[in-house]
Coordinates of C-alpha atoms in Angstrom, one line a residue:
M26 CA 46.8 8.7 -19.2
G27 CA 43.2 8.0 -20.4
R28 CA 40.5 8.3 -17.8
G29 CA 37.6 6.0 -17.1
D30 CA 35.2 8.3 -19.0
G31 CA 37.3 8.2 -22.2
S32 CA 38.8 11.7 -21.9
G33 CA 42.5 11.8 -22.5
R34 CA 42.1 9.0 -25.0
R35 CA 45.2 8.3 -27.2
V36 CA 45.1 6.2 -30.4
S37 CA 47.7 5.4 -33.1
P38 CA 47.3 6.5 -36.7
D39 CA 47.2 4.1 -39.5
G40 CA 50.7 3.0 -40.5
A41 CA 52.1 3.5 -37.0
D42 CA 55.4 1.8 -36.3
D43 CA 54.6 -1.6 -34.7
T44 CA 58.1 -3.1 -34.7
G45 CA 58.5 -5.5 -31.8
A46 CA 54.9 -4.8 -30.5
G47 CA 53.8 -8.5 -30.6
I48 CA 51.9 -8.6 -27.3
L49 CA 48.3 -7.4 -27.5
H50 CA 46.1 -6.6 -24.5
V51 CA 42.4 -6.7 -25.6
D52 CA 39.8 -5.1 -23.3
M53 CA 36.1 -5.0 -24.1
D54 CA 34.6 -1.6 -23.6
A55 CA 32.2 -1.2 -20.6
F56 CA 31.4 -4.9 -21.2
Y57 CA 28.4 -5.6 -19.0
A58 CA 26.8 -2.3 -20.0
A59 CA 27.6 -2.8 -23.6
V60 CA 25.9 -6.2 -23.6
E61 CA 22.8 -4.7 -22.1
V62 CA 22.7 -2.0 -24.8
L63 CA 23.3 -4.7 -27.5
D64 CA 20.3 -6.7 -26.2
D65 CA 18.1 -3.6 -25.9
P66 CA 19.0 -1.0 -28.6
S67 CA 16.6 1.5 -27.1
L68 CA 19.4 2.1 -24.4
R69 CA 21.9 3.2 -27.0
G70 CA 23.3 6.7 -26.3
K71 CA 21.8 6.8 -22.8
P72 CA 23.7 6.8 -19.5
V73 CA 23.2 3.1 -18.6
V74 CA 24.3 1.8 -15.2
V75 CA 24.4 -2.0 -14.5
G76 CA 24.0 -3.1 -10.8
G77 CA 21.9 -3.4 -7.8
V78 CA 18.8 -1.2 -8.0
E79 CA 17.8 -0.7 -4.4
G80 CA 19.3 0.4 -1.1
R81 CA 23.0 -0.4 -1.0
G82 CA 23.3 -1.7 -4.5
V83 CA 26.6 -1.1 -6.2
V84 CA 27.6 -0.3 -9.8
S85 CA 29.0 -3.3 -11.8
S86 CA 29.4 -1.4 -15.1
A87 CA 28.4 1.9 -16.8
T88 CA 28.3 3.2 -20.3
Y89 CA 30.6 6.0 -21.2
E90 CA 27.6 8.3 -21.2
A91 CA 27.2 7.6 -17.5
R92 CA 30.9 7.7 -16.8
R93 CA 31.2 11.3 -18.0
F94 CA 29.1 12.2 -14.9
G95 CA 31.6 10.5 -12.7
V96 CA 29.9 7.1 -12.3
R97 CA 32.4 4.3 -11.7
S98 CA 32.4 0.6 -11.0
V99 CA 31.9 -0.5 -7.4
M100 CA 30.4 2.9 -6.5
P101 CA 27.3 2.8 -4.4
M102 CA 24.3 3.0 -6.7
A103 CA 22.8 5.8 -4.6
H104 CA 25.8 7.9 -5.2
A105 CA 25.8 7.1 -8.9
L106 CA 22.2 8.2 -9.2
R107 CA 23.1 11.5 -7.4
L108 CA 25.8 12.1 -9.9
C109 CA 23.7 11.1 -12.9
P110 CA 19.9 11.3 -12.0
A111 CA 18.9 10.5 -15.6
A112 CA 20.8 7.1 -15.5
V113 CA 18.9 4.0 -16.7
V114 CA 19.6 1.3 -14.1
V115 CA 19.7 -2.3 -15.4
P116 CA 20.1 -5.4 -13.2
P117 CA 23.1 -7.6 -14.2
H118 CA 22.6 -10.8 -16.4
F119 CA 25.8 -12.8 -15.7
P120 CA 24.8 -15.9 -17.8
R121 CA 24.4 -13.6 -20.8
Y122 CA 27.8 -12.0 -20.1
L123 CA 29.5 -15.4 -19.9
E124 CA 27.9 -16.4 -23.2
V125 CA 29.2 -13.3 -25.0
S126 CA 32.6 -13.7 -23.4
G127 CA 32.8 -17.2 -24.8
Q128 CA 32.2 -15.8 -28.3
V129 CA 34.9 -13.2 -27.9
M130 CA 37.4 -15.6 -26.6
D131 CA 36.7 -17.9 -29.5
L132 CA 37.5 -15.0 -31.9
F133 CA 40.8 -14.5 -30.1
H134 CA 41.7 -18.2 -30.6
E135 CA 41.0 -17.9 -34.3
I136 CA 43.9 -15.4 -34.4
T137 CA 46.4 -17.2 -32.3
P138 CA 46.5 -20.2 -29.8
L139 CA 48.5 -18.0 -27.5
V140 CA 45.7 -16.4 -25.5
E141 CA 45.7 -15.7 -21.8
P142 CA 42.3 -14.7 -20.5
L143 CA 42.5 -12.3 -17.5
S144 CA 38.8 -12.1 -16.8
I145 CA 35.5 -12.3 -18.5
D146 CA 36.2 -9.3 -20.8
E147 CA 40.0 -9.0 -21.3
A148 CA 42.9 -11.1 -22.5
F149 CA 46.5 -11.0 -23.6
L150 CA 47.4 -12.4 -27.1
D151 CA 50.9 -13.2 -28.3
V152 CA 50.9 -12.6 -32.1
R153 CA 54.6 -12.6 -32.6
G154 CA 54.3 -15.9 -34.5
A155 CA 51.3 -14.9 -36.6
R156 CA 53.0 -12.5 -39.0
R157 CA 53.1 -15.0 -41.9
L158 CA 49.5 -15.8 -41.5
W159 CA 47.9 -12.4 -40.6
G160 CA 50.6 -9.7 -40.9
S161 CA 52.3 -7.4 -38.5
P162 CA 51.0 -6.8 -34.9
G163 CA 49.2 -3.6 -35.9
T164 CA 47.5 -5.3 -38.8
V165 CA 46.4 -8.2 -36.5
A166 CA 45.1 -5.8 -33.9
R167 CA 43.0 -3.9 -36.5
M168 CA 41.7 -7.1 -37.9
L169 CA 40.8 -8.4 -34.5
R170 CA 38.9 -5.3 -33.5
A171 CA 37.0 -5.4 -36.8
R172 CA 36.1 -9.1 -36.2
V173 CA 34.9 -8.5 -32.7
L174 CA 32.6 -5.7 -33.8
A175 CA 31.3 -7.5 -36.9
Q176 CA 30.6 -10.8 -35.0
T177 CA 29.4 -9.6 -31.6
G178 CA 28.3 -6.0 -32.2
L179 CA 30.7 -4.9 -29.4
T180 CA 33.7 -2.7 -29.4
C181 CA 37.1 -3.4 -27.8
S182 CA 40.3 -1.4 -27.1
V183 CA 43.7 -2.8 -27.8
G184 CA 47.2 -2.0 -26.7
A185 CA 50.1 -3.4 -28.7
A186 CA 53.6 -3.4 -27.2
A187 CA 56.7 -5.6 -26.6
T188 CA 55.6 -6.6 -23.1
K189 CA 52.4 -7.4 -21.2
H190 CA 52.8 -4.5 -18.8
V191 CA 53.1 -1.8 -21.5
A192 CA 50.3 -3.4 -23.7
K193 CA 48.0 -3.2 -20.7
I194 CA 48.8 0.5 -20.1
A195 CA 48.3 1.2 -23.8
S196 CA 44.9 -0.4 -24.0
T197 CA 43.7 1.6 -21.0
M198 CA 44.9 4.8 -22.7
S199 CA 43.1 3.9 -25.9
K200 CA 39.6 3.5 -24.4
P201 CA 37.0 3.4 -25.6
D202 CA 37.1 1.7 -29.0
G203 CA 40.8 2.5 -29.8
L204 CA 44.1 1.0 -30.7
L205 CA 47.4 2.3 -29.3
I206 CA 50.7 0.8 -30.5
V207 CA 54.0 1.2 -28.7
A208 CA 56.9 0.1 -30.8
E209 CA 59.6 -1.7 -28.8
A210 CA 62.2 1.1 -29.4
D211 CA 59.7 3.7 -28.2
T212 CA 58.9 1.9 -24.9
E213 CA 61.0 4.0 -22.5
D214 CA 59.9 7.3 -24.1
F215 CA 56.3 6.2 -23.9
L216 CA 56.6 5.4 -20.2
A217 CA 58.7 8.3 -19.0
P218 CA 56.0 11.0 -18.4
L219 CA 53.4 8.6 -16.9
S220 CA 52.5 8.7 -13.3
V221 CA 54.0 6.1 -11.0
R222 CA 50.5 5.0 -10.3
T223 CA 50.2 3.5 -13.8
L224 CA 52.8 0.9 -13.0
W225 CA 51.7 -2.7 -12.3
G226 CA 51.5 -3.3 -8.6
V227 CA 51.8 0.3 -7.4
G228 CA 48.7 0.8 -5.3
P229 CA 47.7 4.0 -3.4
K230 CA 50.0 3.4 -0.4
S231 CA 53.0 2.7 -2.6
A232 CA 52.2 5.7 -4.8
D233 CA 51.9 7.9 -1.7
A234 CA 55.2 6.7 -0.4
L235 CA 56.9 7.4 -3.7
E236 CA 55.3 10.8 -4.2
S237 CA 56.2 11.9 -0.7
R238 CA 59.8 11.6 -1.8
G239 CA 59.2 13.6 -5.0
I240 CA 59.0 10.5 -7.2
R241 CA 56.0 11.2 -9.3
T242 CA 56.7 10.0 -12.8
V243 CA 58.2 6.9 -14.3
Q244 CA 61.2 9.0 -15.3
D245 CA 61.6 10.0 -11.7
I246 CA 61.8 6.3 -10.8
R247 CA 64.6 5.8 -13.4
D248 CA 66.5 8.8 -11.8
T249 CA 66.2 7.4 -8.3
P250 CA 68.9 5.1 -7.0
R251 CA 67.8 1.5 -6.8
P252 CA 68.6 1.2 -3.0
L253 CA 66.3 4.1 -2.3
L254 CA 63.4 2.5 -4.1
E255 CA 64.0 -0.7 -2.2
R256 CA 64.1 1.2 1.1
T257 CA 60.9 3.0 0.2
L258 CA 58.8 0.1 -1.0
G259 CA 60.7 -3.0 0.1
A260 CA 63.1 -5.1 -1.8
A261 CA 60.7 -7.0 -3.9
M262 CA 58.5 -4.1 -5.0
G263 CA 61.5 -1.8 -5.4
D264 CA 63.1 -4.3 -7.7
R265 CA 59.9 -4.8 -9.7
I266 CA 59.2 -1.1 -10.4
W267 CA 62.9 -0.5 -11.2
H268 CA 62.5 -3.0 -14.1
L269 CA 59.0 -1.9 -15.2
A270 CA 60.1 1.7 -15.4
R271 CA 62.6 0.6 -18.0
G272 CA 60.0 -1.4 -19.9
L273 CA 61.4 -4.7 -18.7
D274 CA 58.8 -7.4 -18.1
A275 CA 59.8 -11.0 -18.5
R276 CA 56.2 -12.4 -18.2
E277 CA 55.1 -14.5 -21.1
V278 CA 51.5 -15.0 -22.3
E279 CA 50.3 -18.0 -20.2
T280 CA 47.7 -20.1 -22.2
D281 CA 46.9 -22.3 -19.2
R282 CA 46.4 -19.5 -16.7
L283 CA 43.6 -20.0 -14.2
E284 CA 41.9 -17.3 -12.2
K285 CA 43.3 -17.0 -8.7
S286 CA 39.9 -17.1 -7.1
V287 CA 36.2 -17.3 -7.7
G288 CA 33.9 -15.7 -5.3
H289 CA 30.7 -13.8 -4.6
E290 CA 29.7 -11.2 -2.0
E291 CA 26.5 -9.5 -1.1
T292 CA 25.6 -6.1 0.4
F293 CA 22.4 -6.1 2.3
Q294 CA 19.7 -3.5 2.2
T295 CA 19.8 -3.2 6.0
D296 CA 22.4 -4.5 8.5
I297 CA 21.6 -8.0 9.6
A298 CA 22.3 -9.5 13.1
D299 CA 20.1 -12.6 12.8
D300 CA 22.6 -15.6 12.6
Q301 CA 20.0 -17.8 10.9
I302 CA 19.5 -15.4 8.1
L303 CA 23.3 -14.9 7.7
R304 CA 23.9 -18.7 7.6
V305 CA 21.3 -19.1 4.9
E306 CA 22.9 -16.3 2.9
L307 CA 26.3 -18.0 3.2
R308 CA 24.8 -21.3 2.0
R309 CA 23.3 -19.4 -1.0
L310 CA 26.6 -17.8 -1.8
A311 CA 28.5 -21.1 -1.5
D312 CA 26.1 -22.8 -3.9
R313 CA 26.5 -20.0 -6.5
V314 CA 30.3 -20.2 -6.2
G315 CA 30.2 -23.9 -6.6
A316 CA 28.0 -23.7 -9.7
R317 CA 30.5 -21.2 -11.3
L318 CA 33.4 -23.5 -10.5
R319 CA 31.6 -26.4 -12.1
Q320 CA 30.7 -24.3 -15.1
A321 CA 34.4 -23.5 -15.6
D322 CA 35.5 -27.1 -14.8
W323 CA 37.6 -26.0 -11.8
E324 CA 38.1 -27.2 -8.2
A325 CA 39.2 -25.1 -5.2
A326 CA 41.5 -26.0 -2.4
T327 CA 40.8 -23.1 -0.1
V328 CA 37.6 -21.4 1.1
S329 CA 37.5 -17.9 2.6
I330 CA 34.7 -15.6 3.9
K331 CA 34.6 -11.9 4.1
V332 CA 32.4 -10.0 6.6
R333 CA 31.9 -6.3 6.8
F334 CA 30.2 -4.9 9.9
A335 CA 27.9 -1.9 10.3
D336 CA 30.9 0.4 11.1
F337 CA 32.6 -0.8 7.9
T338 CA 35.2 -2.9 9.8
T339 CA 36.0 -5.8 7.5
V340 CA 37.5 -9.1 8.4
T341 CA 38.4 -12.2 6.4
R342 CA 39.0 -15.8 7.4
A343 CA 40.2 -18.8 5.3
Q344 CA 40.8 -22.5 5.6
T345 CA 42.3 -25.2 3.4
L346 CA 40.0 -28.1 2.5
P347 CA 41.1 -31.7 2.9
E348 CA 40.5 -32.2 -0.8
P349 CA 39.8 -29.6 -3.6
T350 CA 36.1 -29.4 -4.5
A351 CA 33.5 -27.7 -6.6
V352 CA 30.6 -29.0 -4.4
G353 CA 28.6 -26.1 -3.0
Q354 CA 27.7 -28.2 0.1
R355 CA 31.3 -28.7 0.9
I356 CA 32.2 -25.0 0.3
G357 CA 29.2 -23.9 2.4
A358 CA 30.2 -26.2 5.3
A359 CA 33.7 -24.6 5.3
A360 CA 32.2 -21.1 5.1
L361 CA 29.9 -21.8 8.0
E362 CA 32.7 -23.2 10.1
L363 CA 34.7 -20.0 9.6
F364 CA 31.7 -17.9 10.3
D365 CA 30.9 -19.7 13.6
Q366 CA 34.4 -19.0 14.8
L367 CA 34.1 -15.3 14.1
E368 CA 33.3 -12.8 16.8
R369 CA 30.3 -10.7 15.6
P370 CA 30.0 -7.6 17.9
Q371 CA 27.8 -5.7 15.4
P372 CA 25.2 -6.3 12.7
I373 CA 26.6 -7.2 9.3
R374 CA 26.2 -5.1 6.1
L375 CA 28.2 -7.3 3.7
I376 CA 29.1 -11.0 3.5
G377 CA 31.1 -13.0 0.9
V378 CA 32.4 -16.4 0.1
R379 CA 35.5 -16.9 -2.0
T380 CA 37.4 -20.0 -3.2
E381 CA 41.1 -20.0 -4.0
K382 CA 44.0 -22.2 -5.2
L383 CA 42.1 -23.3 -8.2
R384 CA 43.0 -26.2 -10.4
P385 CA 41.3 -28.2 -13.2
S386 CA 38.6 -30.6 -12.0
G387 CA 39.8 -34.2 -11.5
A388 CA 43.5 -33.2 -11.5
A389 CA 44.1 -35.5 -8.5
G390 CA 42.6 -38.5 -10.2
I391 CA 39.6 -40.6 -9.1
A392 CA 39.2 -41.4 -5.4
L393 CA 38.2 -44.9 -4.2
W394 CA 35.2 -43.4 -2.6
D395 CA 33.4 -40.1 -2.8
D396 CA 31.9 -38.7 0.4
D397 CA 30.2 -36.0 -1.7
A398 CA 28.6 -38.3 -4.3
E399 CA 25.0 -37.6 -3.3
W400 CA 25.6 -33.9 -3.2
R401 CA 27.3 -34.0 -6.6
Q402 CA 24.1 -35.6 -8.0
V403 CA 21.9 -33.0 -6.4
E404 CA 24.0 -30.1 -7.6
G405 CA 24.4 -31.7 -11.0
A406 CA 20.6 -31.8 -11.3
L407 CA 20.4 -28.1 -10.3
D408 CA 23.0 -27.3 -12.9
D409 CA 21.0 -29.1 -15.6
A410 CA 17.8 -27.3 -14.5
A411 CA 19.6 -24.0 -14.7
A412 CA 21.0 -24.8 -18.2
R413 CA 17.5 -25.8 -19.5
L414 CA 15.3 -23.3 -17.6
G415 CA 17.6 -20.4 -16.7
A416 CA 19.4 -19.4 -13.5
G417 CA 17.3 -19.8 -10.3
A418 CA 15.2 -22.6 -11.8
G419 CA 16.0 -24.7 -8.8
T420 CA 17.4 -24.3 -5.3
R421 CA 17.7 -26.0 -2.0
A422 CA 14.7 -26.4 0.3
A423 CA 16.9 -24.9 3.0
L424 CA 17.2 -21.6 1.0
P425 CA 13.6 -20.2 0.9
G426 CA 12.7 -16.6 0.3
A427 CA 14.0 -13.9 -1.9
R428 CA 17.6 -12.9 -2.0
R429 CA 18.5 -10.2 0.4
D430 CA 21.4 -8.8 -1.5
V431 CA 21.2 -5.6 -3.5
G432 CA 24.7 -5.6 -5.0
G433 CA 25.6 -9.2 -5.5
V434 CA 28.5 -9.2 -7.9
P435 CA 30.7 -12.1 -8.8
H436 CA 34.4 -11.7 -8.2
H437 CA 36.6 -13.0 -11.1
P438 CA 33.7 -14.4 -13.2
P439 CA 35.0 -17.6 -14.7
V440 CA 36.4 -17.6 -18.3
R441 CA 35.3 -20.7 -20.2
R442 CA 38.2 -23.2 -20.6
R443 CA 38.8 -24.5 -24.0
N444 CA 39.2 -28.3 -24.6
D445 CA 41.4 -28.0 -27.7

């Protein structure tokens, strides 16, 4: 299996058999960091780390030069700099990443209408129906990689296989800047020697449970009686990995897929116990989440908060809204209500707001009256100001002062929805 630093990379030779490998998984390489290098060529070849610069900042992305020192996403920045003292730290520029993501997704749609965005920098493509127009899956994958590089200046890695699950594994193995093709007939042989940890849905606890019983590879899963898998992992998970180990994955590419959630969380430079400061930060987070929902033309039916205390104890709380919304004021009110109900025995080091159960805006039709009409106007004006003058051009009077976060990173940044 390829590693995060590119060691162990596997790629297919020209002319590799691509029979039946009509599902592509395309993953941009070190996307945030790559965009920063694209915009500042003086960074090329250097160990670049994107993320919060001070205190408890975390790594959002890192170039492969930095990854070779052990730097990884979500790692505390202080630890990353101990591993790689020569790293160049760059703050994130999310509006720019969304802009480039839109260009990349447009390129995917030029190849096939069957595109399922997974996040800001990866997608599944079904090219089984594109043979007459573009050629075989391997030909399409090579053409796509060349177009992405020529038109954006960025590299991507592609896995081609008969199923989404195997295509995703293949793209990970081919990183960075590679293509790995798994012909349909080769699927079981490809999977057999891989660790159980490569299978979709097998997290650390499930992997530990399997490995404690001597089940370490995909071939071991195939050799294990199905009832034992189900007793070890539960009926649903046992059934899933029984199928995945055999290359069976019935999931199709979903062109209307929406992200499950949109959220943002912040890690503070110092633990905070002041309720007023925390309430202001919740409002700020809610406004940012609302802006991103509106940008993607989504509404959310559920709001949740995440709170991590000084001793790293983490709690979450959620509530369903009376009506789905993308209004920051409404999201903030729900977040504050959840926060006020929470016992807070210690100062807080991290706080987050997340929205879930997303759907396209206006899916429920137009109401006879709109209790949030005034707030929609206010937030619409802020959106316009941000579009014309840049993020942060306007904010609420109730949110004075500099942001206190050092590692504010969006969760599931929205992928632009297409109108065609």
